[in-house]
Tab-separated table of C-alpha atoms and ligand atoms in Angstrom:
chain	number	residue	atom	x	y	z
A	6	MET	CA	14.554	-37.990	202.001
A	7	GLU	CA	14.334	-34.563	202.373
A	8	ASN	CA	13.488	-33.699	206.998
A	9	GLU	CA	9.939	-32.396	206.243
A	10	ARG	CA	9.435	-29.616	209.739
A	11	LYS	CA	5.368	-31.180	211.577
A	12	LYS	CA	3.827	-28.027	210.815
A	13	THR	CA	1.704	-25.850	213.444
A	14	VAL	CA	-1.109	-24.376	213.631
A	15	PHE	CA	-2.302	-21.394	215.829
A	16	SER	CA	-5.651	-19.857	216.526
A	17	GLY	CA	-7.313	-18.094	219.861
A	18	ILE	CA	-10.696	-16.422	220.540
A	19	GLN	CA	-11.210	-13.814	223.094
A	20	PRO	CA	-12.961	-14.152	226.164
A	21	SER	CA	-15.158	-11.181	225.304
A	22	GLY	CA	-18.254	-13.125	225.028
A	23	ASN	CA	-20.618	-16.232	225.826
A	24	LEU	CA	-19.290	-17.849	223.085
A	25	THR	CA	-21.962	-18.344	219.738
A	26	VAL	CA	-22.840	-21.506	217.414
A	27	GLY	CA	-20.624	-18.953	215.255
A	28	ASN	CA	-17.653	-19.171	216.739
A	29	TYR	CA	-17.731	-23.151	217.176
A	30	LEU	CA	-18.993	-24.369	212.824
A	31	GLY	CA	-16.779	-20.816	212.237
A	32	ALA	CA	-13.262	-22.215	214.106
A	33	LEU	CA	-13.561	-24.116	217.737
A	34	ARG	CA	-15.208	-27.101	215.759
A	35	ASN	CA	-12.195	-27.002	213.671
A	36	PHE	CA	-9.369	-26.786	215.544
A	37	SER	CA	-9.528	-30.890	217.028
A	38	GLU	CA	-9.000	-31.990	213.290
A	39	PHE	CA	-4.977	-30.837	213.589
A	40	THR	CA	-4.050	-32.153	215.933
A	41	ASP	CA	-3.028	-35.492	215.521
A	42	LYS	CA	-0.436	-34.134	211.554
A	43	TYR	CA	0.310	-30.929	213.393
A	44	ASN	CA	2.234	-29.051	216.191
A	45	CYS	CA	-1.048	-26.929	217.530
A	46	LEU	CA	-1.782	-23.406	219.622
A	47	TYR	CA	-4.888	-22.644	220.818
A	48	CYS	CA	-5.250	-19.722	222.605
A	49	VAL	CA	-8.112	-17.342	224.689
A	50	VAL	CA	-6.930	-14.194	224.026
A	51	ASP	CA	-7.461	-12.489	226.761
A	52	GLN	CA	-5.626	-9.234	225.778
A	53	HIS	CA	-7.624	-8.561	222.453
A	54	ALA	CA	-11.357	-8.616	224.278
A	55	ILE	CA	-9.385	-5.386	225.902
A	56	THR	CA	-9.764	-3.570	223.143
A	57	VAL	CA	-13.586	-3.096	223.892
A	58	ARG	CA	-15.222	-2.490	228.284
A	59	GLN	CA	-15.433	-5.641	230.115
A	60	GLN	CA	-16.114	-6.725	233.290
A	61	PRO	CA	-13.278	-7.581	234.692
A	62	ALA	CA	-14.150	-9.814	236.915
A	63	GLU	CA	-16.930	-11.608	234.044
A	64	LEU	CA	-13.333	-11.337	231.368
A	65	ARG	CA	-11.683	-13.424	234.475
A	66	ARG	CA	-14.457	-15.877	233.814
A	67	ARG	CA	-15.405	-16.134	230.516
A	68	THR	CA	-11.276	-16.787	230.465
A	69	TYR	CA	-11.573	-19.652	232.535
A	70	GLU	CA	-14.938	-20.521	230.817
A	71	VAL	CA	-13.877	-20.615	227.028
A	72	LEU	CA	-10.043	-23.017	228.303
A	73	ALA	CA	-12.859	-25.192	229.133
A	74	LEU	CA	-14.624	-25.079	226.257
A	75	TYR	CA	-11.280	-25.492	224.606
A	76	ILE	CA	-11.170	-28.919	226.795
A	77	ALA	CA	-14.524	-29.924	226.258
A	78	CYS	CA	-14.759	-29.644	222.398
A	79	GLY	CA	-12.365	-32.206	222.327
A	80	LEU	CA	-8.946	-30.822	222.478
A	81	ASP	CA	-5.955	-32.627	224.314
A	82	PRO	CA	-4.262	-30.577	226.859
A	83	GLU	CA	-1.346	-32.606	227.207
A	84	GLN	CA	-1.296	-32.345	222.718
A	85	SER	CA	-2.307	-28.849	222.210
A	86	ILE	CA	-0.337	-26.480	224.063
A	87	LEU	CA	-3.886	-23.977	225.218
A	88	TYR	CA	-3.610	-21.136	226.938
A	89	VAL	CA	-3.776	-17.654	227.971
A	90	GLN	CA	-2.446	-14.520	226.268
A	91	SER	CA	-1.811	-12.568	228.913
A	92	HIS	CA	0.399	-15.930	230.623
A	93	VAL	CA	2.810	-15.192	227.712
A	94	PRO	CA	4.261	-11.648	227.221
A	95	GLN	CA	6.119	-12.285	223.945
A	96	HIS	CA	2.656	-12.096	221.979
A	97	ALA	CA	2.389	-7.682	223.852
A	98	GLN	CA	6.231	-7.672	222.603
A	99	LEU	CA	6.444	-8.810	218.881
A	100	ALA	CA	3.595	-6.376	218.759
A	101	TRP	CA	5.239	-3.723	218.898
A	102	VAL	CA	7.864	-4.518	216.584
A	103	LEU	CA	5.790	-5.698	214.220
A	104	ASP	CA	3.347	-1.922	214.724
A	105	CYS	CA	6.279	-0.041	213.681
A	106	TYR	CA	6.087	-2.650	210.142
A	107	THR	CA	2.185	-1.795	209.818
A	108	MET	CA	0.656	1.133	207.773
A	109	PHE	CA	-1.820	3.247	209.430
A	110	GLY	CA	-3.388	3.076	205.575
A	111	GLU	CA	-3.352	-0.716	205.980
A	112	LEU	CA	-5.025	-0.704	209.562
A	113	SER	CA	-7.404	2.284	208.305
A	114	ARG	CA	-8.972	0.310	205.326
A	115	MET	CA	-9.816	-3.308	207.977
A	116	THR	CA	-13.395	-3.679	207.952
A	117	GLN	CA	-14.153	-4.942	211.905
A	118	PHE	CA	-12.247	-1.524	212.470
A	119	LYS	CA	-14.574	0.508	211.293
A	120	ASP	CA	-17.648	-2.080	212.034
A	121	LYS	CA	-16.849	-1.970	215.631
A	122	SER	CA	-15.885	1.778	216.185
A	123	ALA	CA	-18.896	2.353	215.361
A	124	LYS	CA	-20.664	0.188	217.491
A	125	ASN	CA	-18.107	2.124	220.697
A	126	GLU	CA	-18.412	5.113	219.413
A	127	ASN	CA	-17.378	6.673	222.734
A	128	ASN	CA	-14.122	3.406	223.265
A	129	ILE	CA	-12.713	4.309	219.633
A	130	ASN	CA	-8.920	2.966	221.487
A	131	ALA	CA	-5.900	2.687	219.311
A	132	GLY	CA	-5.666	-1.363	220.345
A	133	LEU	CA	-9.105	-1.633	218.832
A	134	PHE	CA	-6.979	0.054	215.166
A	135	THR	CA	-4.231	-1.784	216.049
A	136	TYR	CA	-5.831	-4.930	216.707
A	137	PRO	CA	-4.067	-6.467	213.607
A	138	VAL	CA	-0.845	-6.084	215.023
A	139	LEU	CA	-1.879	-7.885	217.468
A	140	MET	CA	-3.453	-10.566	216.336
A	141	ALA	CA	-0.107	-11.204	213.722
A	142	ALA	CA	1.877	-11.111	216.512
A	143	ASP	CA	0.131	-14.124	218.050
A	144	ILE	CA	0.256	-15.933	214.514
A	145	LEU	CA	3.794	-15.174	213.589
A	146	LEU	CA	5.918	-16.220	216.830
A	147	TYR	CA	4.852	-19.654	216.056
A	148	GLN	CA	5.836	-20.006	212.683
A	149	THR	CA	2.726	-20.878	212.188
A	150	ASP	CA	1.308	-22.719	209.210
A	151	LEU	CA	-1.986	-22.101	209.821
A	152	VAL	CA	-4.779	-19.933	210.993
A	153	PRO	CA	-7.876	-21.560	211.267
A	154	ILE	CA	-10.903	-18.495	211.360
A	155	GLY	CA	-14.372	-16.975	210.558
A	156	GLU	CA	-14.241	-15.372	207.143
A	157	ASP	CA	-14.336	-12.279	209.868
A	158	GLN	CA	-10.778	-12.878	210.321
A	159	LYS	CA	-10.011	-13.117	206.615
A	160	GLN	CA	-7.859	-9.646	206.667
A	161	HIS	CA	-6.656	-9.784	208.980
A	162	LEU	CA	-5.062	-13.082	207.998
A	163	GLU	CA	-4.431	-11.405	204.721
A	164	LEU	CA	-2.470	-8.018	206.702
A	165	THR	CA	-0.092	-10.949	208.538
A	166	ARG	CA	0.968	-12.159	205.366
A	167	ASP	CA	1.787	-9.076	203.709
A	168	ILE	CA	2.862	-7.548	207.800
A	169	ALA	CA	5.744	-11.330	207.083
A	170	ALA	CA	5.978	-10.914	203.671
A	171	ARG	CA	8.012	-6.350	204.975
A	172	PHE	CA	9.333	-7.894	207.262
A	173	ASN	CA	11.937	-11.002	206.111
A	174	ALA	CA	11.512	-9.143	203.015
A	175	VAL	CA	13.760	-6.493	205.054
A	176	TYR	CA	15.553	-8.569	207.150
A	177	SER	CA	15.499	-11.765	205.337
A	178	ASP	CA	13.902	-14.981	206.206
A	179	THR	CA	12.134	-14.486	210.178
A	180	PHE	CA	8.889	-15.660	209.401
A	181	VAL	CA	6.691	-17.954	207.972
A	182	ILE	CA	4.567	-16.808	206.244
A	183	PRO	CA	0.245	-18.745	207.248
A	184	GLU	CA	-2.698	-19.878	205.007
A	185	PRO	CA	-5.941	-19.826	206.521
A	186	TYR	CA	-7.962	-22.167	206.679
A	187	MET	CA	-11.829	-21.753	205.825
A	188	LYS	CA	-15.126	-24.523	205.753
A	189	SER	CA	-18.366	-23.605	205.175
A	190	GLY	CA	-19.981	-22.453	208.282
A	191	ALA	CA	-17.087	-19.697	207.656
A	192	LYS	CA	-19.688	-16.869	208.850
A	193	ILE	CA	-22.794	-17.601	210.779
A	194	TYR	CA	-25.094	-14.619	210.611
A	195	SER	CA	-27.311	-12.646	213.377
A	196	LEU	CA	-30.309	-14.711	213.846
A	197	ALA	CA	-32.358	-11.640	214.082
A	198	GLU	CA	-30.555	-9.675	211.129
A	199	PRO	CA	-29.356	-12.399	209.237
A	200	THR	CA	-27.439	-9.636	206.539
A	201	LYS	CA	-24.851	-9.522	209.541
A	202	LYS	CA	-22.468	-12.254	211.162
A	203	MET	CA	-23.296	-13.343	214.858
A	204	SER	CA	-21.359	-12.459	216.735
A	205	LYS	CA	-20.599	-13.342	220.529
A	206	SER	CA	-21.164	-9.608	221.984
A	207	ASP	CA	-24.562	-9.133	220.616
A	208	GLN	CA	-26.381	-8.163	223.144
A	209	ASN	CA	-29.993	-8.944	220.774
A	210	GLU	CA	-29.691	-12.762	222.932
A	211	ASN	CA	-32.023	-13.871	220.455
A	212	ALA	CA	-29.673	-13.695	217.371
A	213	VAL	CA	-27.699	-15.409	218.705
A	214	VAL	CA	-27.700	-19.390	219.645
A	215	ARG	CA	-24.523	-19.792	222.260
A	216	ILE	CA	-23.354	-22.687	222.937
A	217	LEU	CA	-23.879	-23.613	226.751
A	218	ASP	CA	-28.124	-22.588	226.056
A	219	PRO	CA	-30.044	-25.199	227.267
A	220	LYS	CA	-31.680	-27.793	224.213
A	221	ASP	CA	-35.409	-24.857	224.365
A	222	THR	CA	-33.525	-22.601	224.623
A	223	ILE	CA	-31.618	-23.395	221.244
A	224	ILE	CA	-34.899	-24.339	219.423
A	225	LYS	CA	-37.456	-21.688	220.979
A	226	LYS	CA	-33.937	-19.389	219.695
A	227	PHE	CA	-34.360	-21.144	216.369
A	228	ARG	CA	-38.123	-21.009	215.935
A	229	ARG	CA	-38.206	-17.095	216.176
A	230	ALA	CA	-35.557	-16.742	213.465
A	231	VAL	CA	-35.618	-14.531	210.339
A	232	THR	CA	-36.655	-15.275	207.574
A	233	ASP	CA	-39.180	-13.926	204.888
A	234	SER	CA	-42.417	-14.221	203.582
A	235	GLU	CA	-42.294	-17.522	201.928
A	236	THR	CA	-42.715	-21.094	203.026
A	237	GLU	CA	-40.061	-23.410	200.403
A	238	VAL	CA	-36.822	-23.533	201.800
A	239	ARG	CA	-34.055	-23.045	199.355
A	240	ARG	CA	-31.242	-20.676	199.425
A	241	ALA	CA	-31.445	-18.308	197.738
A	242	GLU	CA	-30.856	-13.922	197.127
A	243	GLY	CA	-33.552	-12.046	199.127
A	244	LYS	CA	-34.209	-15.401	201.543
A	245	GLU	CA	-30.686	-14.767	203.190
A	246	GLY	CA	-32.062	-16.403	206.562
A	247	ILE	CA	-33.267	-19.452	205.410
A	248	SER	CA	-30.011	-20.114	203.688
A	249	ASN	CA	-28.312	-19.345	206.925
A	250	LEU	CA	-30.808	-21.850	208.651
A	251	MET	CA	-29.165	-24.532	206.055
A	252	THR	CA	-25.505	-23.099	206.133
A	253	ILE	CA	-26.549	-24.540	210.068
A	254	TYR	CA	-28.318	-27.509	209.802
A	255	SER	CA	-25.463	-29.044	206.633
A	256	CYS	CA	-22.745	-27.670	209.073
A	257	PHE	CA	-24.576	-29.853	211.400
A	258	THR	CA	-26.383	-32.947	209.613
A	259	GLY	CA	-23.641	-33.154	206.785
A	260	LYS	CA	-26.707	-32.263	204.354
A	261	LYS	CA	-25.814	-31.065	201.081
A	262	ASP	CA	-28.449	-28.610	199.940
A	263	GLU	CA	-31.044	-30.701	197.929
A	264	GLU	CA	-31.148	-33.442	200.593
A	265	ILE	CA	-31.989	-30.126	202.766
A	266	GLU	CA	-34.299	-29.239	199.910
A	267	ALA	CA	-36.765	-32.545	199.697
A	268	GLU	CA	-36.291	-32.981	203.249
A	269	PHE	CA	-38.477	-30.183	203.564
A	270	LYS	CA	-40.221	-29.925	200.912
A	271	GLY	CA	-43.779	-28.693	201.506
A	272	VAL	CA	-43.895	-29.029	205.918
A	273	GLY	CA	-43.189	-25.012	206.047
A	274	TYR	CA	-40.818	-23.073	208.169
A	275	GLY	CA	-42.156	-24.140	211.325
A	276	GLU	CA	-40.616	-27.350	210.962
A	277	PHE	CA	-37.328	-26.661	209.419
A	278	LYS	CA	-36.685	-24.693	212.346
A	279	THR	CA	-37.595	-26.445	214.709
A	280	ALA	CA	-34.808	-29.158	213.035
A	281	VAL	CA	-32.448	-26.372	212.750
A	282	GLY	CA	-32.236	-27.034	216.621
A	283	GLU	CA	-32.542	-29.712	217.774
A	284	ALA	CA	-30.062	-31.144	215.764
A	285	CYS	CA	-27.880	-28.383	217.292
A	286	ALA	CA	-28.355	-28.923	219.945
A	287	ALA	CA	-28.062	-33.167	219.909
A	288	GLU	CA	-24.143	-32.051	218.532
A	289	LEU	CA	-24.283	-29.660	221.421
A	290	GLU	CA	-25.804	-31.165	224.638
A	291	PRO	CA	-22.478	-34.121	225.248
A	292	ILE	CA	-19.964	-31.003	225.396
A	293	GLN	CA	-22.290	-28.706	227.393
A	294	LYS	CA	-21.820	-32.080	229.422
A	295	ARG	CA	-17.905	-32.289	229.269
A	296	TYR	CA	-18.511	-28.335	229.842
A	297	ASN	CA	-19.595	-28.071	233.532
A	298	GLU	CA	-17.411	-31.534	234.306
A	299	ILE	CA	-13.794	-29.392	233.674
A	300	LEU	CA	-15.235	-26.082	234.866
A	301	SER	CA	-15.589	-27.175	237.822
A	302	ASP	CA	-12.584	-28.226	238.585
A	303	LYS	CA	-10.573	-24.678	238.705
A	304	SER	CA	-7.150	-26.441	240.542
A	305	TYR	CA	-7.215	-28.668	236.876
A	306	LEU	CA	-7.073	-25.495	233.971
A	307	GLU	CA	-4.846	-23.188	236.933
A	308	SER	CA	-3.278	-26.206	235.914
A	309	VAL	CA	-3.552	-27.023	232.281
A	310	MET	CA	-3.427	-23.011	232.592
A	311	LYS	CA	0.427	-22.347	233.564
A	312	ASN	CA	1.986	-25.785	231.586
A	313	ASN	CA	0.853	-25.016	229.073
A	314	ALA	CA	1.439	-20.672	229.423
A	315	GLU	CA	5.444	-21.896	229.956
A	316	LYS	CA	5.442	-24.508	226.234
A	317	ALA	CA	4.124	-21.615	224.935
A	318	SER	CA	6.782	-19.147	225.958
A	319	TYR	CA	9.428	-21.449	225.230
A	320	LEU	CA	8.667	-21.644	220.890
A	321	ALA	CA	7.706	-17.545	221.387
A	322	ARG	CA	12.060	-16.779	223.012
A	323	LYS	CA	12.867	-18.367	219.959
A	324	THR	CA	11.478	-15.927	217.875
A	325	LEU	CA	11.214	-12.650	219.543
A	326	SER	CA	14.657	-12.923	220.218
A	327	LYS	CA	15.466	-14.267	216.152
A	328	VAL	CA	13.312	-10.523	215.853
A	329	TYR	CA	14.943	-8.465	218.026
A	330	ARG	CA	18.428	-9.203	217.217
A	331	LYS	CA	17.122	-8.456	213.544
A	332	VAL	CA	15.802	-5.194	214.082
A	333	GLY	CA	19.435	-4.734	216.723
A	334	PHE	CA	17.997	-4.534	219.523
A	335	THR	CA	20.650	-5.440	221.930
A	336	THR	CA	21.107	-8.259	224.890
A	337	LEU	CA	22.226	-8.759	228.121
B	19	LIG	N1	-20.310	-15.512	212.815
B	19	LIG	C1	-19.300	-16.871	212.380
B	19	LIG	N2	-19.149	-17.781	211.858
B	19	LIG	C2	-18.672	-18.418	211.822
B	19	LIG	N3	-17.486	-18.056	212.425
B	19	LIG	C3	-17.001	-16.561	213.144
B	19	LIG	N4	-15.505	-16.578	214.745
B	19	LIG	C4	-16.722	-15.152	215.111
B	19	LIG	N5	-17.540	-15.193	214.497
B	19	LIG	C5	-18.547	-16.009	213.461
B	19	LIG	C6	-15.123	-17.312	214.471
B	19	LIG	O1	-14.566	-17.454	216.148
B	19	LIG	C7	-13.254	-17.206	215.609
B	19	LIG	C8	-12.838	-16.131	217.288
B	19	LIG	O2	-13.213	-14.956	217.109
B	19	LIG	P1	-12.463	-14.350	217.966
B	19	LIG	O3	-13.634	-13.849	220.066
B	19	LIG	O4	-12.231	-13.671	217.309
B	19	LIG	O5	-13.739	-12.811	217.629
B	19	LIG	P2	-14.258	-12.533	216.792
B	19	LIG	O6	-14.176	-12.462	215.392
B	19	LIG	O7	-14.827	-10.503	216.686
B	19	LIG	O8	-16.196	-13.045	217.323
B	19	LIG	P3	-17.448	-12.302	217.605
B	19	LIG	O9	-17.964	-12.900	218.166
B	19	LIG	O10	-17.838	-11.692	216.611
B	19	LIG	O11	-16.438	-11.406	218.904
B	19	LIG	P4	-16.415	-10.287	219.715
B	19	LIG	O12	-18.419	-10.022	218.884
B	19	LIG	O13	-16.262	-9.932	220.153
B	19	LIG	O14	-16.075	-8.938	218.679
B	19	LIG	C9	-12.526	-15.915	215.215
B	19	LIG	O15	-11.792	-17.798	214.044
B	19	LIG	C10	-14.496	-16.034	214.178
B	19	LIG	O16	-13.722	-15.609	212.611
């Protein structure tokens, strides 16, 4: 029988704000699905976060917090490699090489670059532009097969595939070509402007529900969610607010649209919004409890960071030395 290679899953989250239910439903919640059958690496991508100006102390604090959330959401640091991007220098080293195999025109077409440069007019830095190449390096460094992501990252993953295929075509097979993994909930919209993605860096607190928001805040935010002038709970064009709440409710309860429509027939939006808040809070409550316990043990988190950075570096070095050899760098 053919000896099958155990496949690898990689994903990352930026510590660029307090994580939202968008990050949770689009990415984090799916991470633990893979841990039994795949080699899993889940990274806190702090180097990506500085493409937008961060307060140093806050960035440091959030790095610990995201790592603690990974564990609170059920990831075991003995089973999966949970680590911090800046602790593994090979990410930046591979990114430089891949920069030289990525076209200016390709990066100019990235919608996240266009959105973020519009939001940060005074800081359209080169890192914001080459962000997708660092993301390609994150993924390709570990010969990743599958990348659980939200829909907003799909374009970056397609670019990663193109870069890998281009490099492979020039130098023979070097990188595994990764596939995206997306589920329903892959795009959760803002509660204040339901045609816009929910983002952790949104300045409007009413637009986002945070994983760590207390139950009454969660319910209050859902009750304030922008909807429409009708009263019927159903998914339709022009009802983006209600459609978004239905997606969120469906993710937390497993109910299909028809069941949700039947459940809230004739009761109006208020009751529906409260039910969405209750369902969300019920799933997040035990995570918050575990999170608080884990976060209070800083030395435990530091040992996780250290041990896992070593494991990640070991794998990363293998790919990087192969790449360096192929492009013609000398070795000492
Ligand atoms: N609204 C969303 N719905 C579903 N998935 C989402 N993700 C982000 N927002 C949503 C997914 O979460 C993962 C981590 O995202 P990230 O930290 O790498 O950065 P991002 O995609 O830019 O997320 P944010 O929340 O919008 O951060 P900021 O505000 O800092 O830019 C990714 O898999 C992403 O798809």
